[in-house]
mmCIF file of C-alpha atoms and ligand atoms in Angstrom:
data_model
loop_
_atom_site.group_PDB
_atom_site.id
_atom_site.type_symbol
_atom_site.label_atom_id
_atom_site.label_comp_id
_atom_site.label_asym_id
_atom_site.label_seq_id
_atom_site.Cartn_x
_atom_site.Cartn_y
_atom_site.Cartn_z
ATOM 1 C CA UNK A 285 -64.275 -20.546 42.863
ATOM 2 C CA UNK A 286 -65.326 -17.373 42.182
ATOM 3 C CA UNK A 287 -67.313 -17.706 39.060
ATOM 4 C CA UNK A 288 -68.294 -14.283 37.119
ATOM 5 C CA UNK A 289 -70.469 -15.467 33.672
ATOM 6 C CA UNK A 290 -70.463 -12.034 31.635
ATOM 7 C CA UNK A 291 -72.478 -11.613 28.033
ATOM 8 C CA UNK A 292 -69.912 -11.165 25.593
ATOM 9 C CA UNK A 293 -66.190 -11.879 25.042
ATOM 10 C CA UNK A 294 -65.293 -7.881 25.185
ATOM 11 C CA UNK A 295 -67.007 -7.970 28.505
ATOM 12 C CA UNK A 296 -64.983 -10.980 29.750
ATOM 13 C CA UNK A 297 -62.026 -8.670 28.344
ATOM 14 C CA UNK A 298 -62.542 -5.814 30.184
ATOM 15 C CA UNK A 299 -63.278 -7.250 33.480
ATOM 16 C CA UNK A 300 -60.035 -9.924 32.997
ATOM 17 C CA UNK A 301 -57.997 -7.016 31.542
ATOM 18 C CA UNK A 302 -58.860 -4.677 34.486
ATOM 19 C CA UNK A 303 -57.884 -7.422 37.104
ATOM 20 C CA UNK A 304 -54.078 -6.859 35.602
ATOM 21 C CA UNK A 305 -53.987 -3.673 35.152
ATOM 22 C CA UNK A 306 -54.637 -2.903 38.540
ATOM 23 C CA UNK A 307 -52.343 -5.942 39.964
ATOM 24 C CA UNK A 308 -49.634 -4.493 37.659
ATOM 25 C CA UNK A 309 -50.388 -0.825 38.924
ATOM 26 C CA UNK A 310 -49.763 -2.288 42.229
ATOM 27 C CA UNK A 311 -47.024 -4.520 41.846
ATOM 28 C CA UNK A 312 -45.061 -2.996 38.547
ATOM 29 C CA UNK A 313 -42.500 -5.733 38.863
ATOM 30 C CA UNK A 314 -45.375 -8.599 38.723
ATOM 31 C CA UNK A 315 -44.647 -12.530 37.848
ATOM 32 C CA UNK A 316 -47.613 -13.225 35.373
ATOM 33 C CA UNK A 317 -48.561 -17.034 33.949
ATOM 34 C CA UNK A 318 -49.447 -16.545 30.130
ATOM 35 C CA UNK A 319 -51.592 -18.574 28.250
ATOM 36 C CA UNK A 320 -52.093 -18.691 24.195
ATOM 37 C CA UNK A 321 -55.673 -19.887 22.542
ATOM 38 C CA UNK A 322 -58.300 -18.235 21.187
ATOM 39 C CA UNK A 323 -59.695 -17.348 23.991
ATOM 40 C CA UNK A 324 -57.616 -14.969 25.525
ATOM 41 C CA UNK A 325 -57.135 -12.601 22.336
ATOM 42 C CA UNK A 326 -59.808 -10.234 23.264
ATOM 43 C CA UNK A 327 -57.606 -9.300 26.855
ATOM 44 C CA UNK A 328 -54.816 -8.863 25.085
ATOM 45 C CA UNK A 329 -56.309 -6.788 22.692
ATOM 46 C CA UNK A 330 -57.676 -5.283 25.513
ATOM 47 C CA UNK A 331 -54.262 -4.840 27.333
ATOM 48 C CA UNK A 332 -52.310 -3.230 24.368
ATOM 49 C CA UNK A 333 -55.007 -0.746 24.232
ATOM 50 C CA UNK A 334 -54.818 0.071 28.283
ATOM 51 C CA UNK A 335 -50.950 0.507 27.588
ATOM 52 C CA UNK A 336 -51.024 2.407 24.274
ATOM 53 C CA UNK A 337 -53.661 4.798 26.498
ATOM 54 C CA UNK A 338 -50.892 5.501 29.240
ATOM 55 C CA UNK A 339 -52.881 3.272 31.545
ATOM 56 C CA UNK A 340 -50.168 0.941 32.544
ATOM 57 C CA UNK A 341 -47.005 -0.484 31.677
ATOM 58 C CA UNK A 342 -45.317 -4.008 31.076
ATOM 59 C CA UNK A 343 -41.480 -2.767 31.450
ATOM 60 C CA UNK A 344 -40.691 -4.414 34.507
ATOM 61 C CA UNK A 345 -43.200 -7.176 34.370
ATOM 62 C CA UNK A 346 -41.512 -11.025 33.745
ATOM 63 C CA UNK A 347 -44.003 -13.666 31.959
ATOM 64 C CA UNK A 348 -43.759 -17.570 31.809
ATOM 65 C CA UNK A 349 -45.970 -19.056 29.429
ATOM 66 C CA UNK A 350 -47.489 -22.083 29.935
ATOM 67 C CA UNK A 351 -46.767 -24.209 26.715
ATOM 68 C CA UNK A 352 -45.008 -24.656 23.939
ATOM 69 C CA UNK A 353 -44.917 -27.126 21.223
ATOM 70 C CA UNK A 354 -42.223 -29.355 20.428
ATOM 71 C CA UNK A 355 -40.513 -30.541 17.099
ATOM 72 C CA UNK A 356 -41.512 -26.890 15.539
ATOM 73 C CA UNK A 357 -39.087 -23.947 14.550
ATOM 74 C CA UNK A 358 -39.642 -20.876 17.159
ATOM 75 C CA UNK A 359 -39.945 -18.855 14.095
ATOM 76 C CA UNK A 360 -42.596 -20.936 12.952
ATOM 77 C CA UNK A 361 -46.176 -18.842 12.883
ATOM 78 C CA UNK A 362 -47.765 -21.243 14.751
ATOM 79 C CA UNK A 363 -45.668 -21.535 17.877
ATOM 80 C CA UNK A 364 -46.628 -20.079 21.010
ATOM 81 C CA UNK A 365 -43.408 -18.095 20.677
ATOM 82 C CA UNK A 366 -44.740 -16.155 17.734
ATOM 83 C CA UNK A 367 -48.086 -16.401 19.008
ATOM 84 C CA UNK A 368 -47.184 -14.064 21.842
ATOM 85 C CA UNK A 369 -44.966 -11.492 20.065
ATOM 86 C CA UNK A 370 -47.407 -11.421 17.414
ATOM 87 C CA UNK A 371 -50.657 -10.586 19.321
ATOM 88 C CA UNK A 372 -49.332 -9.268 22.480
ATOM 89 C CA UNK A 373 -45.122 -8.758 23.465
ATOM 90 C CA UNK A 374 -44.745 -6.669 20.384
ATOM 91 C CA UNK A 375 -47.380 -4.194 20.676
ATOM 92 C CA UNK A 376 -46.547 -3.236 24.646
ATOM 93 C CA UNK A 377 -43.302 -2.629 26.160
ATOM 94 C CA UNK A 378 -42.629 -5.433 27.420
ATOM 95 C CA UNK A 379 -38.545 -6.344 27.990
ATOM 96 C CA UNK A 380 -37.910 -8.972 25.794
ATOM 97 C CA UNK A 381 -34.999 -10.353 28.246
ATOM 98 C CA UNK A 382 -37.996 -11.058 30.865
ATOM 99 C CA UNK A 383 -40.322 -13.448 28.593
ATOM 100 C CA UNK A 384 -39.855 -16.602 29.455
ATOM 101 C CA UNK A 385 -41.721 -19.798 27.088
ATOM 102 C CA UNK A 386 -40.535 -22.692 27.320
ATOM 103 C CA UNK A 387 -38.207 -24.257 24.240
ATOM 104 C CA UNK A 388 -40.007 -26.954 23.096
ATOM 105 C CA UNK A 389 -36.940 -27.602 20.680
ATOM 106 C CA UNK A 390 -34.401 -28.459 23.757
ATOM 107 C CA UNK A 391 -31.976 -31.137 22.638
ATOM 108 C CA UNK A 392 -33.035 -32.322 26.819
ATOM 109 C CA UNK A 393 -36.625 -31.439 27.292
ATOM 110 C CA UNK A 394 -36.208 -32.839 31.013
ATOM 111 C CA UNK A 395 -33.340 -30.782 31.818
ATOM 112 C CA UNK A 396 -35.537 -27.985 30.313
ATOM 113 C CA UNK A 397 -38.374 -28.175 31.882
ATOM 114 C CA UNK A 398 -36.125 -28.277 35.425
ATOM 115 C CA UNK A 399 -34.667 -25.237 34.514
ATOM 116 C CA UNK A 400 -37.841 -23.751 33.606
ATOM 117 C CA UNK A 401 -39.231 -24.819 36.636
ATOM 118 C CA UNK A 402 -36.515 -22.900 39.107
ATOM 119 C CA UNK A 403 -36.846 -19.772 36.777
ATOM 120 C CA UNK A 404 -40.221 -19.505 37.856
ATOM 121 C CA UNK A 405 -39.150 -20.668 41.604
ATOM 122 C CA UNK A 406 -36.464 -18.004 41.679
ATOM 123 C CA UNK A 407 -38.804 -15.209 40.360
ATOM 124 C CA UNK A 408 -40.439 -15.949 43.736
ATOM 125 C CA UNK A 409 -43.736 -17.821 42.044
ATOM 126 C CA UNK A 410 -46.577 -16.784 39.156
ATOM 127 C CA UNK A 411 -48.523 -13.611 40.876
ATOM 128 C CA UNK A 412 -51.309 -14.332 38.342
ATOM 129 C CA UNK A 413 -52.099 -17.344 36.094
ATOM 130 C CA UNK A 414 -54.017 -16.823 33.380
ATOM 131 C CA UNK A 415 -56.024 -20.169 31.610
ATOM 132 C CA UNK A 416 -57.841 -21.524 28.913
ATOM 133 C CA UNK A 417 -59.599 -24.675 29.142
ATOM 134 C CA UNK A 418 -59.555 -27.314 26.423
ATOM 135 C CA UNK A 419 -63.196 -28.795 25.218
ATOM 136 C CA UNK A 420 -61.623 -31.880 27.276
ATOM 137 C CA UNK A 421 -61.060 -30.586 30.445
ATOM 138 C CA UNK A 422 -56.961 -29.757 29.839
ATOM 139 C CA UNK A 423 -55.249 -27.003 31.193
ATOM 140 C CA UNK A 424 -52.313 -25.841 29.799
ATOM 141 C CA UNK A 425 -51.446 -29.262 28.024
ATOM 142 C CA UNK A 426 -52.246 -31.291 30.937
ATOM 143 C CA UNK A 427 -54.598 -33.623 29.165
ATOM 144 C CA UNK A 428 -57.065 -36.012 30.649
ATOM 145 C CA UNK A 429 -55.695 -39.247 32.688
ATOM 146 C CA UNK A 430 -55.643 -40.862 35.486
ATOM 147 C CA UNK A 431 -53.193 -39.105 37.927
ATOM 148 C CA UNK A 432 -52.404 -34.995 38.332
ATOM 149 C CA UNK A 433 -48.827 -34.312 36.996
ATOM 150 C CA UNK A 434 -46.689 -31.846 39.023
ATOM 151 C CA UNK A 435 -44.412 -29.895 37.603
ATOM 152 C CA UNK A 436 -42.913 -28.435 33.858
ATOM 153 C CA UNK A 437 -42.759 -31.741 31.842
ATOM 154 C CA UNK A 438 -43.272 -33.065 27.923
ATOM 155 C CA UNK A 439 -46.139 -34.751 27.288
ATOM 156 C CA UNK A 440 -47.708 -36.493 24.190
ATOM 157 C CA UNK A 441 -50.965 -34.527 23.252
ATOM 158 C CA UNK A 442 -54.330 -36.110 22.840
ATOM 159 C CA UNK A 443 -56.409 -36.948 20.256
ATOM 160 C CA UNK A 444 -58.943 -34.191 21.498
ATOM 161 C CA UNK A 445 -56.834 -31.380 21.525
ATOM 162 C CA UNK A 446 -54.521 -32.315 18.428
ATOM 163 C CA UNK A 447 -58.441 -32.198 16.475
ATOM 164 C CA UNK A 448 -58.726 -29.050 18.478
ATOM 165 C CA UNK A 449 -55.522 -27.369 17.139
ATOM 166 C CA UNK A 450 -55.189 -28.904 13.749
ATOM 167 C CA UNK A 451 -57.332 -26.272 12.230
ATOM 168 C CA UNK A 452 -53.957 -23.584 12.795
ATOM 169 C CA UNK A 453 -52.176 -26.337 10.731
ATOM 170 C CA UNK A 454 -53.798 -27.116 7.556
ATOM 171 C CA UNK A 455 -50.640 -28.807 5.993
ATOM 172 C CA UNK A 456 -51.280 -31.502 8.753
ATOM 173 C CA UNK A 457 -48.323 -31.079 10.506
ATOM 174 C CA UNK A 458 -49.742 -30.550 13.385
ATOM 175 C CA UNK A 459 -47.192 -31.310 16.663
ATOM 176 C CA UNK A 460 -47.490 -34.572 18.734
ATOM 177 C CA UNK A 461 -45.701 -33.237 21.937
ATOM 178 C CA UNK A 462 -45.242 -29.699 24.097
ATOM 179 C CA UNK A 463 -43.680 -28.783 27.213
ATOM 180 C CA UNK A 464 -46.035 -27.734 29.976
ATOM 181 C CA UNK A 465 -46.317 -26.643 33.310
ATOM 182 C CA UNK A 466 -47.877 -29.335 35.410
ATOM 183 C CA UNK A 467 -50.968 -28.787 37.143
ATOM 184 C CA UNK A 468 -48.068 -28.377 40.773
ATOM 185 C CA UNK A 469 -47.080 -25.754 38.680
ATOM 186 C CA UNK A 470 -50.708 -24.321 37.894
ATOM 187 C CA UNK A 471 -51.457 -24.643 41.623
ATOM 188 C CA UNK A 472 -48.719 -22.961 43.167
ATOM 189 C CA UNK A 473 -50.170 -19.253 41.250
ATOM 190 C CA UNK A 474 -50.900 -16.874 44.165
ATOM 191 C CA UNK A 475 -53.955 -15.957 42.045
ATOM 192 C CA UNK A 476 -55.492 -17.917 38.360
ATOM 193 C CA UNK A 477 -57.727 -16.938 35.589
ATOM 194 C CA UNK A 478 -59.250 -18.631 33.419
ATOM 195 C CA UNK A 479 -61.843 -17.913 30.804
ATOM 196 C CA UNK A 480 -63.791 -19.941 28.859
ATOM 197 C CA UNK A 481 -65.957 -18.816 25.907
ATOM 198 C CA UNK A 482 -68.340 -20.469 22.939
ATOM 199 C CA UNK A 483 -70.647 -23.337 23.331
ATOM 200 C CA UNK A 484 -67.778 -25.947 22.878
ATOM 201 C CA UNK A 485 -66.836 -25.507 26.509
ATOM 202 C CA UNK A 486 -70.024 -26.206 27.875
ATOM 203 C CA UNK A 487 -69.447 -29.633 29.315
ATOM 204 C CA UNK A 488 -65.427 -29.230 30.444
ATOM 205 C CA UNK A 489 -66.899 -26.200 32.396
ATOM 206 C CA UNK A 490 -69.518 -28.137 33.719
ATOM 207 C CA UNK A 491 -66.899 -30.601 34.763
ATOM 208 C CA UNK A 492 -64.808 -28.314 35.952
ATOM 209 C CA UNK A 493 -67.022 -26.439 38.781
ATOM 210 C CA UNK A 494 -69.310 -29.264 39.374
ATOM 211 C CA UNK A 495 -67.985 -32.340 38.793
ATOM 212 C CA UNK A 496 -65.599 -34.280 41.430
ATOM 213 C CA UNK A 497 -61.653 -33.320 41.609
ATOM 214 C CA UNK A 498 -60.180 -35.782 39.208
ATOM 215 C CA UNK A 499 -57.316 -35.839 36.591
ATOM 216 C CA UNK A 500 -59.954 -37.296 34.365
ATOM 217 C CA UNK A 501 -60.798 -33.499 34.028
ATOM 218 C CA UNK A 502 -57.492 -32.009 35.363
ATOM 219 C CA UNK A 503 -59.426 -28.184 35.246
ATOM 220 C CA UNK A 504 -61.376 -29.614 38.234
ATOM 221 C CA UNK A 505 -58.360 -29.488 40.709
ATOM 222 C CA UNK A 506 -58.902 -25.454 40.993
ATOM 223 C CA UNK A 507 -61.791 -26.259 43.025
ATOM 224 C CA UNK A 508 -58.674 -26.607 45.660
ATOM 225 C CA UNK A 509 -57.057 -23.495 44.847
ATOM 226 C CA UNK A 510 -58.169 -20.901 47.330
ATOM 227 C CA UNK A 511 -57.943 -17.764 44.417
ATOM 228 C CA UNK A 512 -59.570 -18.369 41.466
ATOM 229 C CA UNK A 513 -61.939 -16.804 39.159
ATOM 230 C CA UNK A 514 -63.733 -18.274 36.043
ATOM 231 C CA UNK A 515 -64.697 -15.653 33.379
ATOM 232 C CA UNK A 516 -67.571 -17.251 31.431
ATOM 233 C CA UNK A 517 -70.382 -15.869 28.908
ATOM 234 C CA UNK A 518 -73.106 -17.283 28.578
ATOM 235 C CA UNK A 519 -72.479 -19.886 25.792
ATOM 236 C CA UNK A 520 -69.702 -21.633 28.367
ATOM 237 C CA UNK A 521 -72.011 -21.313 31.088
ATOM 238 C CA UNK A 522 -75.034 -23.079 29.458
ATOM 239 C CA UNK A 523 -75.297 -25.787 31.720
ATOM 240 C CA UNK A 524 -73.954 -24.734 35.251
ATOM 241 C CA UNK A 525 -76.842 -21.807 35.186
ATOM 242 C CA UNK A 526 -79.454 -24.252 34.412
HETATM 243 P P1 PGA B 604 -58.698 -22.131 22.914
HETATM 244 O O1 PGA B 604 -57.792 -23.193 23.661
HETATM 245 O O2 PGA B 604 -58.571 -20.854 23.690
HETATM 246 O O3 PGA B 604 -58.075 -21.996 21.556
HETATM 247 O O4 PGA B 604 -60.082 -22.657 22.907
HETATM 248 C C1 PGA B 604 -57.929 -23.298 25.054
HETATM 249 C C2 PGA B 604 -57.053 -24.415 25.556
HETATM 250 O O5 PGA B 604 -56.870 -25.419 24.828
HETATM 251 O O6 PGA B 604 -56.574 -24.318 26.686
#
């Protein structure tokens, strides 16, 4: 693991956001893993500025995202569908026809998830993954338990992260279930970011670069992924620079 721990967010943004600029430079028509949160805001901020500055271009670039909720309208503010359009797709040039999140309305979420999962096979594989970590450990929605799940799948969300996300739903209708990649999916990235920022992700970092491989914290199984670099400031890294 290569672990960077920077002092602010906007550092962590720059440094992430400079990593794809120069993979997309490279490889225009790049496969890139997406990921919503808080967290990464600042590098997409970041990235609409780099492409409203001539600095790069999304045009041929494809995007799976990692999660999306179930039981909620796509049009619905607080679904990762709007999520990206809102603070990222619609503000670069991005071809719509090449964004790819998974439809957490599919009247067969298992059939959906299969087909999301060849998608991303016959794109040839995610170039770059880019994470968030949940204050339990979770990746993408893979939440704590006691075996590693594989591939695209629905799962029922945990108490942790539905207190975690309830604050975007103050009505209380926050969702039960999403569609995720599985941690196979995670794993078979050529290359994965994640970031993790504020004081609140003190221990699941901890667990995560120190701790032992386990499902209990499924973050931990990138300590077998041989390209992989944790953004942290100094909040997140609290207790692994002690
Ligand atoms: P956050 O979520 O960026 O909103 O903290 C991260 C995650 O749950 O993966």
């Amino acid at each position: 693991m290569d672990i960077r721990v920077l002092k602010t967010k906007a550092d962590i943004a720059k440094a992430c956001g400079e990593i794809f600029i120069e993979e997309i430079n490279k490889k225009p028509d790049i496969v890139l893993g997406l990921a919503t949160g808080a967290t990464p805001l600042p590098t997409y901020e970041y990235l609409i500025d780099a492409y409203k500055n001539g600095r790069v271009s999304f045009k041929e670039v494809t995007s799976f995202n990692l999660d999306e909720y179930c039981d909620l309208a796509r049009e619905n503010e607080n679904s990762y569908y709007s999520y990206m359009l809102n603070n990222f797709f619609n503000h670069v040039d991005m071809d719509k026809s090449r964004i790819n999140i998974p439809d957490g309305n599919a009247k067969d979420a298992e059939k959906e998830c299969a087909a999301y999962d060849k998608m991303i096979e016959d794109m040839g594989g995610i170039d770059i993954q880019l994470l968030g970590i949940g204050t339990n450990g979770h990746i993408g929605f893979n939440e704590p338990s006691d075996e590693f799940t594989d591939a695209t799948f629905k799962v029922k969300l945990s108490d942790s992260t539905i207190k975690s996300n309830s604050i975007y739903f103050p009505d209380g209708d926050m969702p039960r279930y999403a569609l995720t990649m599985g941690i196979g999916s995670i794993m078979k990235a050529k290359k994965i970011i994640l970031i993790a920022t504020g004081a609140a992700k003190i221990d699941a970092v901890d667990k995560m670069v120190n701790g032992e491989v386990s499902p209990a914290c499924p973050a931990s199984i990138l300590q077998n992924h041989d390209d992989v670099i944790i953004f942290l400031d100094e909040d997140a890294a609290a207790k692994i620079n002690k």
